Coordinates of C-alpha atoms and ligand atoms in Angstrom, one line a residue:
M1103 CA 123.9 59.7 75.2
L1104 CA 122.4 60.0 78.6
Y1105 CA 119.1 61.7 78.7
S1106 CA 117.4 62.6 82.4
T1107 CA 113.8 62.6 82.8
A1108 CA 113.6 66.1 82.2
L1109 CA 115.4 66.4 79.4
T1110 CA 113.7 63.1 77.2
A1111 CA 110.5 64.3 78.1
L1112 CA 111.2 67.9 76.5
L1113 CA 113.0 66.6 73.8
A1114 CA 109.6 63.4 73.3
L1115 CA 107.9 66.4 72.7
P1116 CA 106.4 66.9 68.7
G1117 CA 108.4 68.9 66.9
A1118 CA 107.6 72.3 67.0
S1119 CA 110.1 75.5 66.2
A1120 CA 108.3 77.6 68.8
Q1121 CA 110.3 76.8 71.9
L1122 CA 110.7 79.6 74.0
N1123 CA 108.6 78.9 77.1
K1124 CA 109.3 74.9 77.1
L1125 CA 112.6 75.9 76.7
A1126 CA 113.5 78.1 79.5
K1127 CA 111.1 75.9 81.8
A1128 CA 113.9 73.3 81.1
A1129 CA 116.4 76.2 81.9
G1130 CA 114.4 76.1 85.7
L1131 CA 112.7 79.5 85.3
L1132 CA 109.3 79.4 85.1
Y1133 CA 108.0 81.2 81.9
F1134 CA 109.3 82.5 79.0
G1135 CA 106.2 85.4 78.6
S1136 CA 104.7 88.0 76.0
A1137 CA 103.3 91.0 76.4
T1138 CA 100.0 91.6 74.4
D1139 CA 97.4 94.3 73.5
N1140 CA 94.2 94.5 72.2
G1141 CA 93.9 95.8 68.8
E1142 CA 97.1 92.9 67.5
L1143 CA 94.6 90.4 68.9
S1144 CA 92.9 90.3 65.8
D1145 CA 96.1 88.8 64.1
R1146 CA 95.0 85.6 63.6
S1147 CA 98.7 84.4 63.0
Y1148 CA 100.1 87.1 65.6
V1149 CA 97.7 84.9 67.9
N1150 CA 99.0 81.8 67.1
I1151 CA 102.4 82.5 67.6
L1152 CA 101.2 84.3 71.1
S1153 CA 98.9 81.7 72.2
N1154 CA 101.3 78.6 71.3
T1155 CA 102.5 77.7 75.1
D1156 CA 105.9 75.6 73.6
E1157 CA 106.6 79.0 72.7
F1158 CA 105.0 81.9 75.7
G1159 CA 104.2 80.5 79.3
Q1160 CA 102.9 84.1 80.0
L1161 CA 101.4 86.9 79.0
T1162 CA 101.3 91.1 80.2
P1163 CA 98.4 93.3 78.7
G1164 CA 100.3 96.3 77.9
N1165 CA 97.3 98.9 78.3
G1166 CA 94.5 97.3 79.4
Q1167 CA 95.2 97.0 83.1
K1168 CA 95.9 100.3 83.5
W1169 CA 94.0 102.9 85.9
Q1170 CA 92.4 105.1 83.1
Y1171 CA 90.8 101.8 81.7
T1172 CA 89.8 100.5 84.5
E1173 CA 88.7 103.5 86.5
P1174 CA 88.2 106.2 83.7
S1175 CA 85.8 108.2 86.3
R1176 CA 85.9 107.7 90.0
G1177 CA 84.2 104.8 90.9
S1178 CA 83.2 103.7 87.8
F1179 CA 85.3 100.5 86.5
S1180 CA 86.1 98.7 83.4
Y1181 CA 87.5 95.6 82.8
S1182 CA 86.8 94.9 79.1
S1183 CA 90.6 95.2 77.7
G1184 CA 92.0 93.6 80.8
D1185 CA 89.6 90.4 80.4
Q1186 CA 90.4 89.7 76.8
I1187 CA 93.6 89.9 77.6
A1188 CA 93.3 87.3 81.0
S1189 CA 91.3 85.2 79.2
L1190 CA 93.1 84.4 76.3
A1191 CA 96.1 83.8 78.7
A1192 CA 93.2 81.3 81.1
S1193 CA 92.0 79.9 77.4
N1194 CA 95.9 79.4 76.3
G1195 CA 96.3 78.0 79.7
Q1196 CA 99.5 80.8 80.5
L1197 CA 100.3 82.3 83.5
L1198 CA 98.8 86.0 83.6
R1199 CA 101.3 89.4 84.9
C1200 CA 98.7 92.3 86.1
H1201 CA 100.3 95.9 85.1
T1202 CA 99.5 97.7 86.5
L1203 CA 98.0 99.7 90.3
V1204 CA 99.6 102.5 90.7
W1205 CA 101.9 105.0 89.0
Y1206 CA 101.7 108.2 86.9
S1207 CA 101.3 107.9 83.2
Q1208 CA 98.4 106.6 81.9
L1209 CA 96.6 108.0 85.2
P1210 CA 93.4 109.5 84.4
S1211 CA 93.0 113.4 85.1
W1212 CA 90.4 113.1 88.3
V1213 CA 93.1 112.1 89.6
S1214 CA 96.3 113.2 88.7
S1215 CA 94.6 116.6 88.6
G1216 CA 92.5 116.3 91.7
S1217 CA 92.2 118.8 94.6
W1218 CA 93.5 115.7 97.6
N1219 CA 94.2 115.5 100.9
S1220 CA 96.1 113.1 102.3
Q1221 CA 92.7 111.2 103.5
T1222 CA 91.0 111.6 100.2
L1223 CA 93.4 110.2 97.8
T1224 CA 94.5 107.0 100.7
S1225 CA 90.8 106.6 99.6
V1226 CA 91.0 106.8 96.2
V1227 CA 93.6 104.4 95.9
N1228 CA 92.5 101.6 99.1
T1229 CA 89.4 102.3 96.2
H1230 CA 90.9 101.3 92.9
I1231 CA 93.5 98.4 93.9
S1232 CA 90.7 96.9 96.4
N1233 CA 88.2 97.1 93.1
V1234 CA 90.8 96.4 90.6
V1235 CA 92.7 93.7 92.8
G1236 CA 89.7 91.9 93.7
H1237 CA 88.4 91.6 90.4
Y1238 CA 91.2 89.5 88.6
K1239 CA 91.8 87.8 92.2
G1240 CA 93.1 84.4 91.4
K1241 CA 94.0 85.3 87.9
C1242 CA 97.2 87.2 88.4
Y1243 CA 100.5 85.4 88.8
A1244 CA 101.9 88.9 89.7
W1245 CA 101.6 92.1 90.1
D1246 CA 103.1 95.3 89.2
V1247 CA 101.6 97.4 92.0
V1248 CA 103.6 100.4 92.1
N1249 CA 105.6 101.4 88.1
E1250 CA 108.3 104.0 87.6
A1251 CA 108.2 105.8 90.7
L1252 CA 111.8 106.8 90.9
N1253 CA 113.8 109.3 89.5
E1254 CA 116.7 108.9 87.9
D1255 CA 118.3 110.3 90.4
G1256 CA 116.8 107.7 92.9
T1257 CA 115.0 110.4 93.7
Y1258 CA 111.2 109.9 94.4
R1259 CA 109.5 110.8 90.9
T1260 CA 107.0 114.0 91.8
N1261 CA 103.4 112.6 91.3
V1262 CA 100.3 113.6 92.3
F1263 CA 100.3 109.9 95.2
Y1264 CA 104.2 111.7 96.0
N1265 CA 103.5 115.3 96.1
V1266 CA 99.5 114.4 98.4
L1267 CA 100.7 110.8 100.8
G1268 CA 104.5 111.3 100.6
D1269 CA 106.7 108.2 100.6
S1270 CA 104.1 106.6 102.7
Y1271 CA 101.9 105.6 99.2
F1272 CA 103.6 102.7 98.6
A1273 CA 102.9 100.8 101.6
L1274 CA 99.6 102.4 101.2
A1275 CA 99.6 100.5 97.7
F1276 CA 100.8 97.7 98.9
K1277 CA 99.0 96.1 102.0
A1278 CA 95.6 97.4 99.8
A1279 CA 96.9 95.3 97.0
A1280 CA 97.7 92.1 99.4
A1281 CA 94.7 92.7 101.0
A1282 CA 92.6 92.4 97.6
D1283 CA 94.6 89.0 96.2
P1284 CA 96.7 87.2 99.5
N1285 CA 98.5 85.1 96.7
A1286 CA 99.4 87.3 93.7
K1287 CA 103.2 87.9 93.8
L1288 CA 103.6 92.0 94.4
Y1289 CA 105.9 94.2 92.6
Y1290 CA 107.5 97.7 92.2
N1291 CA 108.6 97.8 88.8
D1292 CA 110.8 100.4 87.2
Y1293 CA 112.9 100.7 84.3
N1294 CA 116.7 101.5 84.1
I1295 CA 117.6 99.6 87.1
E1296 CA 119.1 96.6 85.7
N1297 CA 122.7 97.7 86.8
P1298 CA 123.9 99.4 89.6
G1299 CA 123.6 102.9 89.8
S1300 CA 121.3 106.0 91.7
K1301 CA 117.5 104.4 90.1
Q1302 CA 119.1 100.8 91.3
A1303 CA 119.6 102.1 95.0
G1304 CA 116.4 103.5 95.2
V1305 CA 115.2 100.4 94.0
V1306 CA 116.4 99.0 97.1
K1307 CA 115.2 101.9 99.2
I1308 CA 111.6 101.0 98.1
V1309 CA 112.2 98.0 99.2
K1310 CA 113.2 98.2 102.5
L1311 CA 110.8 101.1 102.6
V1312 CA 107.5 98.8 102.2
K1313 CA 109.1 95.9 104.3
A1314 CA 110.1 98.5 107.1
A1315 CA 106.0 99.3 107.0
G1316 CA 104.9 95.8 107.7
A1317 CA 103.5 95.5 104.5
K1318 CA 104.3 92.5 101.7
I1319 CA 106.2 93.1 98.9
D1320 CA 107.5 90.1 96.5
G1321 CA 109.4 91.6 93.6
V1322 CA 111.5 93.5 92.0
G1323 CA 110.2 93.6 88.2
M1324 CA 113.5 95.6 85.7
Q1325 CA 111.2 96.6 83.0
A1326 CA 114.6 96.3 80.3
H1327 CA 113.2 98.7 77.5
L1328 CA 117.2 98.7 76.6
I1329 CA 119.4 100.4 73.9
V1330 CA 121.3 98.5 71.6
G1331 CA 125.0 98.0 73.0
S1332 CA 123.9 98.2 76.6
T1333 CA 123.7 94.8 78.8
P1334 CA 122.3 94.3 82.5
S1335 CA 124.3 92.5 85.2
Q1336 CA 123.2 90.0 88.2
S1337 CA 124.4 92.3 90.8
A1338 CA 121.6 94.9 90.8
M1339 CA 118.7 91.6 91.0
Q1340 CA 120.9 90.5 94.3
S1341 CA 120.6 93.6 95.9
Y1342 CA 117.2 93.6 95.5
V1343 CA 116.9 89.6 97.0
G1344 CA 119.7 91.9 99.3
A1345 CA 116.7 93.9 100.5
G1346 CA 114.3 91.2 100.9
V1347 CA 112.1 90.3 97.7
T1348 CA 112.1 86.5 97.0
E1349 CA 111.6 87.1 93.1
V1350 CA 113.2 89.0 90.1
A1351 CA 112.1 89.3 86.6
Y1352 CA 112.3 91.1 83.4
T1353 CA 109.6 92.2 82.8
E1354 CA 109.5 94.5 79.8
L1355 CA 112.0 93.4 77.5
D1356 CA 112.6 94.3 74.5
I1357 CA 116.4 96.1 72.8
R1358 CA 116.0 99.0 70.6
L1359 CA 118.1 100.0 67.1
S1360 CA 118.8 103.6 67.8
S1361 CA 118.5 103.9 63.8
L1362 CA 117.1 102.6 61.2
P1363 CA 116.9 100.5 59.1
S1364 CA 118.5 98.3 60.7
S1365 CA 122.3 96.7 59.9
S1366 CA 122.7 92.9 59.8
S1367 CA 125.6 93.7 62.4
G1368 CA 123.6 95.1 64.5
L1369 CA 121.4 92.4 64.4
A1370 CA 124.1 90.7 65.1
Q1371 CA 124.4 93.0 68.2
Q1372 CA 121.1 92.5 69.5
A1373 CA 120.6 89.5 69.2
N1374 CA 124.3 89.0 71.3
D1375 CA 122.6 91.4 73.7
Y1376 CA 119.4 89.6 74.0
G1377 CA 121.8 86.6 75.1
T1378 CA 123.6 88.5 77.9
V1379 CA 120.5 89.1 79.0
T1380 CA 119.0 85.1 79.3
K1381 CA 121.8 84.2 81.1
A1382 CA 121.8 87.1 83.7
C1383 CA 118.7 85.7 84.5
L1384 CA 119.4 82.2 84.3
A1385 CA 122.4 83.2 86.4
E1386 CA 120.1 84.5 89.3
K1387 CA 118.2 81.9 91.2
A1388 CA 115.7 84.4 92.2
C1389 CA 115.2 85.5 88.3
I1390 CA 111.8 83.4 87.8
G1391 CA 111.3 84.8 84.1
I1392 CA 111.3 87.2 81.1
T1393 CA 108.8 89.0 79.3
I1394 CA 109.6 91.2 76.1
W1395 CA 107.4 93.6 75.6
D1396 CA 105.3 92.2 72.5
Y1397 CA 107.4 89.6 70.7
T1398 CA 107.0 91.3 66.9
D1399 CA 108.2 94.4 65.8
K1400 CA 105.2 94.7 64.3
Y1401 CA 103.1 95.7 67.0
S1402 CA 106.3 97.3 69.6
W1403 CA 105.1 100.3 71.2
I1404 CA 109.1 101.8 70.4
P1405 CA 108.0 103.7 67.5
G1406 CA 105.7 105.7 68.2
V1407 CA 108.1 106.1 71.6
F1408 CA 111.5 107.0 70.3
P1409 CA 110.8 108.2 66.8
G1410 CA 113.4 106.8 64.5
Q1411 CA 114.4 103.8 66.8
G1412 CA 113.2 100.3 66.8
D1413 CA 112.7 97.0 64.9
A1414 CA 113.7 96.0 69.4
L1415 CA 111.8 92.6 69.5
I1416 CA 112.8 89.4 68.3
Y1417 CA 110.4 88.7 65.8
D1418 CA 110.4 90.4 62.8
S1419 CA 107.2 92.5 61.4
N1420 CA 106.4 89.7 59.0
L1421 CA 106.2 87.3 61.8
N1422 CA 109.6 86.1 61.2
K1423 CA 112.2 85.0 63.9
K1424 CA 115.6 87.2 64.6
P1425 CA 118.7 86.6 65.5
A1426 CA 117.7 87.7 68.5
W1427 CA 115.4 84.5 68.8
T1428 CA 118.0 82.3 67.5
T1429 CA 120.3 83.0 70.5
V1430 CA 118.1 83.6 73.1
S1431 CA 116.9 80.1 72.0
S1432 CA 120.2 78.9 72.4
V1433 CA 121.0 79.9 75.3
L1434 CA 118.1 78.5 77.0
A1435 CA 118.6 75.1 75.0
A1436 CA 122.7 75.0 76.4
A1437 CA 120.8 75.8 80.0
A1438 CA 118.1 73.4 79.8
T1439 CA 120.4 70.9 78.6
G1440 CA 123.4 71.9 81.2
G1441 CA 125.4 72.8 77.9
G1442 CA 126.6 76.0 79.6
G1443 CA 124.8 79.5 78.5
G1444 CA 126.1 81.5 81.0
T1445 CA 124.7 80.1 84.2
T1446 CA 126.0 79.1 87.8
T1447 CA 123.0 78.6 89.3
T1448 CA 121.6 74.8 89.7
R1449 CA 118.5 75.3 88.0
A1450 CA 119.3 72.8 85.0
T1451 CA 119.8 69.0 86.4
T1452 CA 120.1 67.3 83.0
T1453 CA 122.9 66.0 81.0
T1454 CA 124.8 67.1 78.0
M1455 CA 123.0 66.4 75.0
V1456 CA 124.8 68.1 72.0
T1457 CA 128.0 65.9 70.6
S1458 CA 130.7 67.2 68.8
T1459 CA 133.8 65.2 68.1
T1460 CA 135.7 68.6 66.3
T1461 CA 135.9 71.8 67.3
Q1462 CA 134.3 74.6 65.9
G1463 CA 135.9 77.2 63.6
G1464 CA 135.2 77.8 60.7
S1465 CA 134.3 74.2 58.7
N1466 CA 131.1 72.5 60.4
P1467 CA 132.5 69.1 62.1
T1468 CA 130.4 66.1 60.5
S1469 CA 131.2 63.5 64.1
C1470 CA 128.6 64.6 65.4
T1471 CA 124.7 64.8 66.2
V1472 CA 122.3 67.2 67.4
V1473 CA 119.3 66.7 69.1
Q1474 CA 116.2 67.6 68.4
W1475 CA 115.6 71.4 68.2
G1476 CA 119.2 72.1 67.9
Q1477 CA 120.6 74.6 65.8
C1478 CA 121.9 72.5 62.6
G1479 CA 122.6 76.0 60.0
G1480 CA 122.4 79.3 59.4
Q1481 CA 124.4 81.5 57.8
G1482 CA 127.3 82.3 60.3
W1483 CA 126.7 78.8 61.6
S1484 CA 130.0 76.7 62.1
G1485 CA 129.0 74.2 63.9
C1486 CA 127.3 70.6 63.6
T1487 CA 125.4 70.6 61.1
V1488 CA 124.3 66.7 61.8
C1489 CA 120.6 65.6 62.9
A1490 CA 120.1 63.0 65.4
A1491 CA 117.8 59.9 64.0
G1492 CA 114.4 61.3 63.2
T1493 CA 115.7 64.4 63.5
T1494 CA 115.8 66.9 60.1
C1495 CA 117.9 70.2 59.8
Q1496 CA 115.2 73.1 58.4
V1497 CA 115.0 76.0 57.6
G1498 CA 113.8 78.6 60.6
N1499 CA 115.4 81.7 59.0
P1500 CA 118.8 82.7 56.9
W1501 CA 119.5 82.6 60.4
Y1502 CA 119.1 79.4 62.1
S1503 CA 117.9 75.6 61.0
Q1504 CA 117.1 73.4 63.4
C1505 CA 116.5 69.8 63.3
L1506 CA 112.9 68.7 64.0
Ligands
XIL2659 C1 103.2 101.5 77.0 C2 102.2 100.6 76.0 O1 103.0 99.8 75.5 C3 102.5 101.4 74.9 O2 100.6 101.2 74.0 C4 101.8 102.7 75.3 O3 101.1 103.8 74.8 C5 102.1 103.3 76.2 O4 102.4 102.1 77.6 N1 107.1 101.3 81.1 C6 105.4 100.3 81.0 C7 104.3 100.1 80.3 O5 105.8 100.3 82.0 O6 102.9 100.6 80.4 C8 105.1 100.8 79.2 O7 103.6 100.4 78.0 C9 106.3 100.9 78.7 C10 107.0 101.4 79.5

């Protein structure tokens, strides 16, 4: 069996079952990350998994950097919530995606209900961005500069910024962010833009608008708050690259079940959908990473906002890995080792790591070897169950056993 240097290094690492970021990087992505929030950081078991850089290479504060927290009253800045997560990421050695600067929601009423003219609101936006981005200068891999500025039909959402400044507020915000931290990647971020349609066309328009105004825009963030059964496509990403950004990312991925309690077939479909999103990112060279909107159902925002729906993440409420974790891991592992996974790019430079001399289809083949970290068992598993020398097949959850 031949291994590339990169794969050899990957496999030489101590066998930990936590591995999504490690595999994502081996597959050519920059990170696999998670959002988190301040209230959860007192949960030790939760933080242990969150801080494992084999599992998560990037954090996003779920709330603490939003306007309502950073500038709750005019000219009065507070960074304690955002700083807590920025510090955690820094001490763990994780990238930080910073979120978000100009957004109609979680915006204090002094901004949304103020009586502004274009001059005064321009000053408010500039002051906010220069302070907040300045505070985090050098710490943010990326900033979501403008968030959710589009209606579903692709027209601009009515909000205080648009009402007073028209579409000029996009370039204003991107210019201010670039001035305050020239090295941060600057993103437009929105939901329901993972597939072609009116809203995706609206994003293309925004990217072109910002660039035409001479401002820097580096990326488009596809939030990807999806419902089980929906699947994103690569063509939306390609349209953003065509409009002039150099990178795209899935920034807030969760895939909710529309009715609870979840059934095993629902969880299986969810796993499949998570795999589809992962494959879509791997297939697009410009897609640099995937961030899930927290990693466990214990702390998901979904049930609070979409009553009766949920179980949207890849770990359950007891911090056990779900089938979706298994699928993401398998897709990343396949891409990392050149073993498939739907990729069409040349991200991974490694050679095949799993050998199997019998076809899969019901009975588990025996004349085969699963290398370290590969799947070797679990409900419905019909693949190889023999672990490579030095590793043993260990149960992760009912659906997934792994050679460790
Ligand atoms: C959500 C947070 O997760 C919740 O805690 C908060 O109550 C509302 O906002 N799109 C975004 C995120 O850009 O900032 C939102 O986060 C989820 C939707």
